[in-house]
mmCIF file of C-alpha atoms in Angstrom:
data_model
loop_
_atom_site.group_PDB
_atom_site.id
_atom_site.type_symbol
_atom_site.label_atom_id
_atom_site.label_comp_id
_atom_site.label_asym_id
_atom_site.label_seq_id
_atom_site.Cartn_x
_atom_site.Cartn_y
_atom_site.Cartn_z
ATOM 1 C CA UNK A 5 0.246 0.439 0.302
ATOM 2 C CA UNK A 6 1.866 3.187 -1.155
ATOM 3 C CA UNK A 7 0.704 6.499 0.296
ATOM 4 C CA UNK A 8 1.158 8.703 2.355
ATOM 5 C CA UNK A 9 1.688 8.030 5.677
ATOM 6 C CA UNK A 10 2.224 9.431 9.179
ATOM 7 C CA UNK A 11 3.230 7.866 12.442
ATOM 8 C CA UNK A 12 0.177 6.582 14.001
ATOM 9 C CA UNK A 13 1.562 8.682 17.371
ATOM 10 C CA UNK A 14 0.083 11.623 14.952
ATOM 11 C CA UNK A 15 -2.871 10.472 14.743
ATOM 12 C CA UNK A 16 -3.743 9.172 18.312
ATOM 13 C CA UNK A 17 -2.698 11.924 19.901
ATOM 14 C CA UNK A 18 -4.866 14.353 17.298
ATOM 15 C CA UNK A 19 -8.057 11.911 17.937
ATOM 16 C CA UNK A 20 -7.580 12.244 22.209
ATOM 17 C CA UNK A 21 -6.975 16.323 22.189
ATOM 18 C CA UNK A 22 -10.300 15.694 20.663
ATOM 19 C CA UNK A 23 -11.634 14.599 22.030
ATOM 20 C CA UNK A 24 -10.634 15.801 25.535
ATOM 21 C CA UNK A 25 -11.617 18.908 23.857
ATOM 22 C CA UNK A 26 -15.014 18.461 23.872
ATOM 23 C CA UNK A 27 -14.888 16.666 26.585
ATOM 24 C CA UNK A 28 -13.744 18.688 29.246
ATOM 25 C CA UNK A 29 -13.668 22.383 28.226
ATOM 26 C CA UNK A 30 -15.797 22.756 25.530
ATOM 27 C CA UNK A 31 -19.647 20.808 26.236
ATOM 28 C CA UNK A 32 -17.449 19.873 29.769
ATOM 29 C CA UNK A 33 -21.340 19.984 31.316
ATOM 30 C CA UNK A 34 -23.264 18.744 29.113
ATOM 31 C CA UNK A 35 -21.402 14.933 27.590
ATOM 32 C CA UNK A 36 -23.670 14.508 26.067
ATOM 33 C CA UNK A 37 -23.670 17.640 23.471
ATOM 34 C CA UNK A 38 -19.927 16.447 23.063
ATOM 35 C CA UNK A 39 -20.368 13.086 22.298
ATOM 36 C CA UNK A 40 -22.454 14.292 19.514
ATOM 37 C CA UNK A 41 -19.919 16.617 18.449
ATOM 38 C CA UNK A 42 -16.942 13.455 18.574
ATOM 39 C CA UNK A 43 -19.877 11.840 16.789
ATOM 40 C CA UNK A 44 -20.432 13.856 13.870
ATOM 41 C CA UNK A 45 -16.415 14.335 13.691
ATOM 42 C CA UNK A 46 -16.309 10.917 13.445
ATOM 43 C CA UNK A 47 -19.321 10.864 10.865
ATOM 44 C CA UNK A 48 -17.012 13.355 8.696
ATOM 45 C CA UNK A 49 -14.349 10.923 8.217
ATOM 46 C CA UNK A 50 -15.964 7.972 7.755
ATOM 47 C CA UNK A 51 -18.868 9.678 4.397
ATOM 48 C CA UNK A 52 -14.856 10.749 2.580
ATOM 49 C CA UNK A 53 -13.143 7.495 3.929
ATOM 50 C CA UNK A 54 -16.244 5.713 2.336
ATOM 51 C CA UNK A 55 -16.121 8.348 -0.351
ATOM 52 C CA UNK A 56 -12.741 7.209 -1.241
ATOM 53 C CA UNK A 57 -12.170 3.689 -0.859
ATOM 54 C CA UNK A 58 -15.052 2.973 -2.841
ATOM 55 C CA UNK A 59 -14.486 5.463 -5.317
ATOM 56 C CA UNK A 60 -12.838 2.568 -8.210
ATOM 57 C CA UNK A 61 -15.499 -0.055 -7.113
ATOM 58 C CA UNK A 62 -19.140 -1.139 -8.533
ATOM 59 C CA UNK A 63 -22.523 -0.655 -5.645
ATOM 60 C CA UNK A 64 -22.744 -3.458 -3.274
ATOM 61 C CA UNK A 65 -25.144 -5.394 -4.257
ATOM 62 C CA UNK A 66 -26.718 -5.357 -0.470
ATOM 63 C CA UNK A 67 -26.633 -4.619 2.800
ATOM 64 C CA UNK A 68 -24.334 -7.260 3.878
ATOM 65 C CA UNK A 69 -21.734 -6.920 1.095
ATOM 66 C CA UNK A 70 -21.392 -3.466 2.502
ATOM 67 C CA UNK A 71 -21.169 -4.352 5.664
ATOM 68 C CA UNK A 72 -18.457 -7.172 5.026
ATOM 69 C CA UNK A 73 -16.626 -4.409 3.322
ATOM 70 C CA UNK A 74 -16.042 -2.098 6.456
ATOM 71 C CA UNK A 75 -15.670 -5.230 8.276
ATOM 72 C CA UNK A 76 -12.977 -6.254 5.978
ATOM 73 C CA UNK A 77 -11.069 -3.471 2.947
ATOM 74 C CA UNK A 78 -12.696 -0.532 5.387
ATOM 75 C CA UNK A 79 -11.515 -1.793 8.670
ATOM 76 C CA UNK A 80 -7.949 -2.847 7.312
ATOM 77 C CA UNK A 81 -7.436 0.608 5.933
ATOM 78 C CA UNK A 82 -7.671 2.082 8.964
ATOM 79 C CA UNK A 83 -6.607 -0.627 11.693
ATOM 80 C CA UNK A 84 -4.688 -2.824 9.543
ATOM 81 C CA UNK A 85 -6.643 -5.673 10.022
ATOM 82 C CA UNK A 86 -10.308 -6.801 9.899
ATOM 83 C CA UNK A 87 -13.063 -6.761 12.446
ATOM 84 C CA UNK A 88 -12.915 -10.086 14.182
ATOM 85 C CA UNK A 89 -16.535 -11.234 14.429
ATOM 86 C CA UNK A 90 -19.955 -10.264 12.820
ATOM 87 C CA UNK A 91 -22.881 -11.339 13.810
ATOM 88 C CA UNK A 92 -26.916 -10.312 12.407
ATOM 89 C CA UNK A 93 -30.214 -11.652 14.269
ATOM 90 C CA UNK A 94 -31.369 -10.620 10.396
ATOM 91 C CA UNK A 95 -33.321 -7.930 10.931
ATOM 92 C CA UNK A 96 -31.476 -5.656 10.243
ATOM 93 C CA UNK A 97 -28.864 -5.345 13.606
ATOM 94 C CA UNK A 98 -25.358 -6.504 13.048
ATOM 95 C CA UNK A 99 -22.425 -6.413 15.731
ATOM 96 C CA UNK A 100 -19.014 -5.552 14.298
ATOM 97 C CA UNK A 101 -16.226 -7.297 17.304
ATOM 98 C CA UNK A 102 -12.754 -6.276 17.369
ATOM 99 C CA UNK A 103 -10.440 -8.110 19.714
ATOM 100 C CA UNK A 104 -7.391 -5.874 20.371
ATOM 101 C CA UNK A 105 -9.224 -2.165 18.746
ATOM 102 C CA UNK A 106 -6.040 -0.270 18.237
ATOM 103 C CA UNK A 107 -7.351 3.126 19.779
ATOM 104 C CA UNK A 108 -8.338 1.035 23.359
ATOM 105 C CA UNK A 109 -4.900 -0.451 23.314
ATOM 106 C CA UNK A 110 -4.039 2.672 24.061
ATOM 107 C CA UNK A 111 -6.115 3.404 26.817
ATOM 108 C CA UNK A 112 -5.438 1.402 29.836
ATOM 109 C CA UNK A 113 -8.575 0.632 31.953
ATOM 110 C CA UNK A 114 -8.554 0.209 35.253
ATOM 111 C CA UNK A 115 -11.236 -2.374 35.867
ATOM 112 C CA UNK A 116 -10.988 -1.828 39.935
ATOM 113 C CA UNK A 117 -12.422 2.045 39.420
ATOM 114 C CA UNK A 118 -15.521 0.349 38.525
ATOM 115 C CA UNK A 119 -17.480 0.490 41.802
ATOM 116 C CA UNK A 120 -19.207 4.165 41.871
ATOM 117 C CA UNK A 121 -18.177 6.236 44.590
ATOM 118 C CA UNK A 122 -19.976 7.425 47.889
ATOM 119 C CA UNK A 123 -20.331 10.961 46.876
ATOM 120 C CA UNK A 124 -23.989 12.728 47.869
ATOM 121 C CA UNK A 125 -24.342 14.267 44.201
ATOM 122 C CA UNK A 126 -27.138 12.279 42.774
ATOM 123 C CA UNK A 127 -26.383 13.939 39.320
ATOM 124 C CA UNK A 128 -22.664 12.136 39.723
ATOM 125 C CA UNK A 129 -22.412 9.558 37.552
ATOM 126 C CA UNK A 130 -21.765 6.100 39.849
ATOM 127 C CA UNK A 131 -21.255 3.432 37.799
ATOM 128 C CA UNK A 132 -18.377 4.183 35.835
ATOM 129 C CA UNK A 133 -15.764 5.317 36.409
ATOM 130 C CA UNK A 134 -13.323 7.747 34.894
ATOM 131 C CA UNK A 135 -11.008 5.885 32.975
ATOM 132 C CA UNK A 136 -13.995 3.626 31.149
ATOM 133 C CA UNK A 137 -15.967 7.037 30.860
ATOM 134 C CA UNK A 138 -13.465 8.153 29.066
ATOM 135 C CA UNK A 139 -13.258 5.597 27.270
ATOM 136 C CA UNK A 140 -16.606 5.446 25.680
ATOM 137 C CA UNK A 141 -16.319 8.829 24.554
ATOM 138 C CA UNK A 142 -14.137 7.613 22.704
ATOM 139 C CA UNK A 143 -15.609 5.202 20.330
ATOM 140 C CA UNK A 144 -18.583 7.760 19.908
ATOM 141 C CA UNK A 145 -15.855 8.409 17.064
ATOM 142 C CA UNK A 146 -15.100 4.954 15.303
ATOM 143 C CA UNK A 147 -19.148 4.186 15.745
ATOM 144 C CA UNK A 148 -19.384 8.187 13.680
ATOM 145 C CA UNK A 149 -17.014 6.908 11.355
ATOM 146 C CA UNK A 150 -18.574 3.494 10.829
ATOM 147 C CA UNK A 151 -22.424 5.787 10.619
ATOM 148 C CA UNK A 152 -20.659 7.712 8.118
ATOM 149 C CA UNK A 153 -18.840 5.348 5.906
ATOM 150 C CA UNK A 154 -22.358 3.024 5.173
ATOM 151 C CA UNK A 155 -24.689 6.721 4.426
ATOM 152 C CA UNK A 156 -22.346 7.136 2.144
ATOM 153 C CA UNK A 157 -22.849 3.751 1.365
ATOM 154 C CA UNK A 158 -26.306 4.346 1.168
ATOM 155 C CA UNK A 159 -26.755 2.584 4.676
ATOM 156 C CA UNK A 160 -29.059 4.776 6.968
ATOM 157 C CA UNK A 161 -28.470 3.110 10.657
ATOM 158 C CA UNK A 162 -27.340 4.085 14.032
ATOM 159 C CA UNK A 163 -24.504 2.846 14.958
ATOM 160 C CA UNK A 164 -22.878 2.475 19.037
ATOM 161 C CA UNK A 165 -20.382 0.641 20.724
ATOM 162 C CA UNK A 166 -19.553 -1.429 23.739
ATOM 163 C CA UNK A 167 -16.392 -2.538 25.369
ATOM 164 C CA UNK A 168 -15.801 -4.913 28.090
ATOM 165 C CA UNK A 169 -12.154 -6.330 29.105
ATOM 166 C CA UNK A 170 -12.025 -9.879 29.250
ATOM 167 C CA UNK A 171 -11.202 -10.679 32.920
ATOM 168 C CA UNK A 172 -8.481 -13.331 31.507
ATOM 169 C CA UNK A 173 -6.225 -11.147 29.611
ATOM 170 C CA UNK A 174 -6.738 -7.356 30.732
ATOM 171 C CA UNK A 175 -4.733 -6.069 27.411
ATOM 172 C CA UNK A 176 -7.839 -7.646 25.383
ATOM 173 C CA UNK A 177 -10.500 -5.109 24.513
ATOM 174 C CA UNK A 178 -13.266 -5.852 23.211
ATOM 175 C CA UNK A 179 -15.042 -3.328 20.962
ATOM 176 C CA UNK A 180 -18.784 -4.728 19.926
ATOM 177 C CA UNK A 181 -20.343 -1.756 17.555
ATOM 178 C CA UNK A 182 -23.521 -2.381 16.920
ATOM 179 C CA UNK A 183 -25.243 -1.306 13.982
ATOM 180 C CA UNK A 184 -28.661 -0.984 12.952
ATOM 181 C CA UNK A 185 -29.430 -0.911 10.210
ATOM 182 C CA UNK A 186 -32.477 2.235 9.433
ATOM 183 C CA UNK A 187 -35.580 0.519 7.551
ATOM 184 C CA UNK A 188 -39.249 1.703 7.631
ATOM 185 C CA UNK A 189 -40.140 1.170 10.969
ATOM 186 C CA UNK A 190 -36.442 2.870 12.592
ATOM 187 C CA UNK A 191 -38.569 2.527 16.596
ATOM 188 C CA UNK A 192 -39.241 -0.749 15.751
ATOM 189 C CA UNK A 193 -35.953 -1.984 14.739
ATOM 190 C CA UNK A 194 -34.617 0.468 17.817
ATOM 191 C CA UNK A 195 -36.604 -1.674 20.529
ATOM 192 C CA UNK A 196 -35.242 -5.427 19.376
ATOM 193 C CA UNK A 197 -31.715 -4.153 18.360
ATOM 194 C CA UNK A 198 -29.380 -6.640 20.609
ATOM 195 C CA UNK A 199 -27.164 -5.019 23.788
ATOM 196 C CA UNK A 200 -24.717 -6.630 24.412
ATOM 197 C CA UNK A 201 -23.337 -5.130 27.798
ATOM 198 C CA UNK A 202 -19.988 -5.591 29.432
ATOM 199 C CA UNK B 29 28.564 2.235 27.790
ATOM 200 C CA UNK B 30 28.728 4.925 25.258
ATOM 201 C CA UNK B 31 25.802 6.793 25.280
ATOM 202 C CA UNK B 32 23.385 5.980 21.825
ATOM 203 C CA UNK B 33 23.801 7.602 18.489
ATOM 204 C CA UNK B 34 21.225 10.149 17.378
ATOM 205 C CA UNK B 35 19.065 8.729 14.400
ATOM 206 C CA UNK B 36 17.952 10.270 11.454
ATOM 207 C CA UNK B 37 15.554 11.406 10.646
ATOM 208 C CA UNK B 38 14.771 8.466 7.953
ATOM 209 C CA UNK B 39 15.331 6.305 10.683
ATOM 210 C CA UNK B 40 13.641 7.602 12.761
ATOM 211 C CA UNK B 41 9.398 7.098 11.292
ATOM 212 C CA UNK B 42 11.090 3.604 9.222
ATOM 213 C CA UNK B 43 10.775 2.184 13.294
ATOM 214 C CA UNK B 44 7.548 4.272 13.956
ATOM 215 C CA UNK B 45 4.326 2.889 13.789
ATOM 216 C CA UNK B 46 2.546 4.349 10.856
ATOM 217 C CA UNK B 47 -0.555 5.012 9.106
ATOM 218 C CA UNK B 48 -2.569 5.996 6.332
ATOM 219 C CA UNK B 49 -2.236 10.190 5.970
ATOM 220 C CA UNK B 50 -5.629 10.250 5.180
ATOM 221 C CA UNK B 51 -7.573 9.471 7.873
ATOM 222 C CA UNK B 52 -4.773 11.783 9.804
ATOM 223 C CA UNK B 53 -5.830 14.651 7.048
ATOM 224 C CA UNK B 54 -9.593 14.009 7.266
ATOM 225 C CA UNK B 55 -9.868 13.832 10.738
ATOM 226 C CA UNK B 56 -7.757 17.412 11.724
ATOM 227 C CA UNK B 57 -10.493 18.631 8.888
ATOM 228 C CA UNK B 58 -13.475 17.069 10.318
ATOM 229 C CA UNK B 59 -12.163 18.264 13.197
ATOM 230 C CA UNK B 60 -11.858 22.397 11.536
ATOM 231 C CA UNK B 61 -14.812 22.237 10.225
ATOM 232 C CA UNK B 62 -16.794 21.087 13.622
ATOM 233 C CA UNK B 63 -15.209 23.945 15.721
ATOM 234 C CA UNK B 64 -15.687 26.067 12.946
ATOM 235 C CA UNK B 65 -19.239 25.546 13.184
ATOM 236 C CA UNK B 66 -19.158 24.678 17.739
ATOM 237 C CA UNK B 67 -17.023 28.599 17.888
ATOM 238 C CA UNK B 68 -18.551 30.223 15.330
ATOM 239 C CA UNK B 69 -15.235 32.526 15.349
ATOM 240 C CA UNK B 70 -12.186 32.086 13.620
ATOM 241 C CA UNK B 71 -10.322 34.146 15.802
ATOM 242 C CA UNK B 72 -10.921 31.607 18.369
ATOM 243 C CA UNK B 73 -11.204 28.269 16.350
ATOM 244 C CA UNK B 74 -7.387 29.948 15.812
ATOM 245 C CA UNK B 75 -6.995 29.960 19.010
ATOM 246 C CA UNK B 76 -8.303 26.602 19.951
ATOM 247 C CA UNK B 77 -6.179 24.505 17.332
ATOM 248 C CA UNK B 78 -3.251 26.271 18.572
ATOM 249 C CA UNK B 79 -4.154 25.142 22.729
ATOM 250 C CA UNK B 80 -5.088 21.827 21.522
ATOM 251 C CA UNK B 81 -1.686 21.821 19.696
ATOM 252 C CA UNK B 82 0.420 22.874 23.168
ATOM 253 C CA UNK B 83 -1.644 20.691 24.586
ATOM 254 C CA UNK B 84 -0.433 16.962 22.551
ATOM 255 C CA UNK B 85 3.559 18.964 22.084
ATOM 256 C CA UNK B 86 3.139 18.491 25.516
ATOM 257 C CA UNK B 87 2.709 15.326 25.676
ATOM 258 C CA UNK B 88 4.946 13.875 22.245
ATOM 259 C CA UNK B 89 8.106 15.926 22.758
ATOM 260 C CA UNK B 90 8.293 12.638 25.429
ATOM 261 C CA UNK B 91 8.563 10.091 22.763
ATOM 262 C CA UNK B 92 10.163 12.548 20.475
ATOM 263 C CA UNK B 93 13.463 11.860 23.001
ATOM 264 C CA UNK B 94 12.543 8.407 23.666
ATOM 265 C CA UNK B 95 12.955 7.270 19.545
ATOM 266 C CA UNK B 96 15.552 10.038 18.454
ATOM 267 C CA UNK B 97 18.225 9.897 20.974
ATOM 268 C CA UNK B 98 19.288 13.454 21.006
ATOM 269 C CA UNK B 99 21.547 15.142 22.970
ATOM 270 C CA UNK B 100 20.615 18.260 24.808
ATOM 271 C CA UNK B 101 20.894 20.751 21.426
ATOM 272 C CA UNK B 102 24.239 23.057 21.767
ATOM 273 C CA UNK B 103 22.195 26.511 20.911
ATOM 274 C CA UNK B 104 18.404 27.352 19.488
ATOM 275 C CA UNK B 105 20.234 26.809 15.745
ATOM 276 C CA UNK B 106 20.275 23.281 17.051
ATOM 277 C CA UNK B 107 17.935 23.563 18.037
ATOM 278 C CA UNK B 108 15.465 24.347 14.965
ATOM 279 C CA UNK B 109 17.220 21.971 12.686
ATOM 280 C CA UNK B 110 16.708 19.194 14.483
ATOM 281 C CA UNK B 111 12.321 21.076 14.836
ATOM 282 C CA UNK B 112 12.540 20.231 11.256
ATOM 283 C CA UNK B 113 15.003 16.561 10.002
ATOM 284 C CA UNK B 114 14.335 14.900 12.717
ATOM 285 C CA UNK B 115 10.921 15.959 14.439
ATOM 286 C CA UNK B 116 8.345 16.491 11.779
ATOM 287 C CA UNK B 117 10.139 13.982 10.198
ATOM 288 C CA UNK B 118 8.773 10.670 12.248
ATOM 289 C CA UNK B 119 5.794 12.603 13.291
ATOM 290 C CA UNK B 120 4.341 14.190 9.647
ATOM 291 C CA UNK B 121 6.725 12.578 7.532
ATOM 292 C CA UNK B 122 7.737 15.546 6.070
ATOM 293 C CA UNK B 123 11.139 18.102 6.724
ATOM 294 C CA UNK B 124 10.829 21.708 6.759
ATOM 295 C CA UNK B 125 13.885 23.769 6.388
ATOM 296 C CA UNK B 126 14.869 25.978 7.787
ATOM 297 C CA UNK B 127 16.432 29.918 6.910
ATOM 298 C CA UNK B 128 15.797 33.628 7.796
ATOM 299 C CA UNK B 129 17.696 33.905 11.063
ATOM 300 C CA UNK B 130 17.832 36.888 12.694
ATOM 301 C CA UNK B 131 21.430 38.694 14.488
ATOM 302 C CA UNK B 132 20.911 36.921 18.131
ATOM 303 C CA UNK B 133 20.431 33.267 16.628
ATOM 304 C CA UNK B 134 17.251 33.413 18.278
ATOM 305 C CA UNK B 135 15.167 33.857 15.242
ATOM 306 C CA UNK B 136 14.371 31.510 11.973
ATOM 307 C CA UNK B 137 11.758 30.532 9.513
ATOM 308 C CA UNK B 138 11.055 26.840 8.423
ATOM 309 C CA UNK B 139 9.543 26.108 5.972
ATOM 310 C CA UNK B 140 7.511 23.655 4.998
ATOM 311 C CA UNK B 141 7.161 22.348 0.768
ATOM 312 C CA UNK B 142 5.151 19.841 2.170
ATOM 313 C CA UNK B 143 2.318 19.296 4.130
ATOM 314 C CA UNK B 144 0.068 16.755 5.421
ATOM 315 C CA UNK B 145 -2.527 18.720 6.716
ATOM 316 C CA UNK B 146 -3.686 20.473 4.038
ATOM 317 C CA UNK B 147 -3.721 17.681 1.468
ATOM 318 C CA UNK B 148 -6.709 18.422 -0.873
ATOM 319 C CA UNK B 149 -7.429 21.239 1.507
ATOM 320 C CA UNK B 150 -8.700 24.135 -0.279
ATOM 321 C CA UNK B 151 -9.857 27.280 2.200
ATOM 322 C CA UNK B 152 -13.459 29.446 1.573
ATOM 323 C CA UNK B 153 -14.267 31.986 1.292
ATOM 324 C CA UNK B 154 -16.158 31.992 5.112
ATOM 325 C CA UNK B 155 -12.842 31.410 6.177
ATOM 326 C CA UNK B 156 -11.102 34.734 5.714
ATOM 327 C CA UNK B 157 -7.772 34.820 9.055
ATOM 328 C CA UNK B 158 -7.782 31.275 9.877
ATOM 329 C CA UNK B 159 -5.129 29.428 9.630
ATOM 330 C CA UNK B 160 -5.932 26.009 8.861
ATOM 331 C CA UNK B 161 -2.798 24.241 10.368
ATOM 332 C CA UNK B 162 -2.450 26.440 13.708
ATOM 333 C CA UNK B 163 -2.147 23.101 15.504
ATOM 334 C CA UNK B 164 1.214 22.625 14.198
ATOM 335 C CA UNK B 165 2.327 25.886 16.423
ATOM 336 C CA UNK B 166 0.857 24.683 19.293
ATOM 337 C CA UNK B 167 2.663 21.277 18.986
ATOM 338 C CA UNK B 168 5.664 22.606 18.948
ATOM 339 C CA UNK B 169 5.341 25.408 21.066
ATOM 340 C CA UNK B 170 3.889 23.334 23.707
ATOM 341 C CA UNK B 171 7.335 20.853 22.391
ATOM 342 C CA UNK B 172 9.637 23.150 23.540
ATOM 343 C CA UNK B 173 8.918 24.149 25.972
ATOM 344 C CA UNK B 174 9.348 21.620 28.124
ATOM 345 C CA UNK B 175 12.327 21.283 27.372
ATOM 346 C CA UNK B 176 12.696 24.601 29.431
ATOM 347 C CA UNK B 177 12.794 26.867 25.999
ATOM 348 C CA UNK B 178 9.765 29.741 25.882
ATOM 349 C CA UNK B 179 8.606 30.095 22.618
ATOM 350 C CA UNK B 180 6.419 32.652 19.963
ATOM 351 C CA UNK B 181 5.552 30.511 16.792
ATOM 352 C CA UNK B 182 3.351 31.670 13.791
ATOM 353 C CA UNK B 183 2.529 31.413 10.647
ATOM 354 C CA UNK B 184 4.225 34.179 7.951
ATOM 355 C CA UNK B 185 3.127 32.252 5.305
ATOM 356 C CA UNK B 186 -0.106 30.104 4.344
ATOM 357 C CA UNK B 187 -0.607 28.058 0.819
ATOM 358 C CA UNK B 188 -4.157 27.796 2.036
ATOM 359 C CA UNK B 189 -4.106 31.933 2.138
ATOM 360 C CA UNK B 190 -2.123 31.579 -1.625
ATOM 361 C CA UNK B 191 1.478 32.177 -0.662
ATOM 362 C CA UNK B 192 3.264 29.411 -2.363
ATOM 363 C CA UNK B 193 4.768 27.209 0.551
ATOM 364 C CA UNK B 194 4.807 27.055 4.788
ATOM 365 C CA UNK B 195 6.812 28.924 6.548
ATOM 366 C CA UNK B 196 6.371 29.268 10.321
ATOM 367 C CA UNK B 197 8.663 31.521 12.510
ATOM 368 C CA UNK B 198 9.886 30.671 15.285
ATOM 369 C CA UNK B 199 11.030 32.769 17.660
ATOM 370 C CA UNK B 200 13.440 32.340 20.662
ATOM 371 C CA UNK B 201 11.619 34.489 23.425
ATOM 372 C CA UNK B 202 13.111 33.014 26.630
ATOM 373 C CA UNK B 203 15.350 29.651 28.594
ATOM 374 C CA UNK B 204 13.647 29.131 31.278
ATOM 375 C CA UNK B 205 16.200 26.898 33.623
ATOM 376 C CA UNK B 206 14.572 23.538 34.421
ATOM 377 C CA UNK B 207 13.532 23.908 38.651
ATOM 378 C CA UNK B 208 13.578 21.394 40.737
ATOM 379 C CA UNK B 209 10.712 21.152 43.359
ATOM 380 C CA UNK B 210 13.062 20.549 46.192
ATOM 381 C CA UNK B 211 14.523 23.320 47.882
ATOM 382 C CA UNK B 212 18.718 24.142 48.139
ATOM 383 C CA UNK B 213 18.290 24.437 52.489
ATOM 384 C CA UNK B 214 16.235 21.300 53.627
#
């Protein structure tokens, strides 16, 4: 693969700083707004990358082909590996699993911090540790990328992500993305979505 | 054991993990675009890009020092050369030339012919006054501050604004001696 390269740390630092700026500076009191912006940035990237990577190809024949493209070629271009596992309920929901998601491997999530703090303030989130929150904020970016890429391929969808640490091996971070494809009944589909939780 | 010899920019770049520059270029473009939407004022975007760059630079310096084996620079001239030939190369994959030194040797220009941040970028007329690459000036300023140099880094020429190259003016304001957290008499 010829083509201009930069160091991976450039990309990593830029993304980390982007997430940090939106979460801690621009929308520090409104994490939902920060999340939406981070996802929007990802969406833009996914749209453009998907455009570039499919310029020479014929259109995909169906949704599954498009999702497979995301799992194989697209993911390889971005992360030098393919999606490890693809599942579907055949009703418009797909689960993409990456067992060693590059961007998560650079963030350490302390498993001992996972149980709530004893703050009196009921508005403070108690169930997620700070580092887990930070990691989930980061995940809005790749979710946006996938949503942008699929939208460019003519497939409107919603993408969410979860990560879990296997107890056996702390270094393995599983990123599972749930891609819901919108058909006629959008809300009905969301109700049917398979929730995969840590 | 003899200290390790400093490595050339090419050698370091060949040894770091590298990725497709498109992801980098497009991500940066999307960030700038989003900042323009959210912050609205071009001046504010310039400021935030510089701040983001600064935050990146203060951490990137560690990777630079660890991987390049560059020893303490003798003077600011050497510092500028190292940034242009090793620093920029190992991260961005491009080098710059160092020109226009002032008499004191505290101010110079870094000229980049090639700049991965701006591939495929065109600025619309609504972005007059935007320093699209301002993150880079922040990175350099932040990195140098961590090695005890307070500098001012500004754009003099910008191809996105119609100039023929990218030129950064690098000015050494103050060499700050390292501070130790201990008092001498304790």
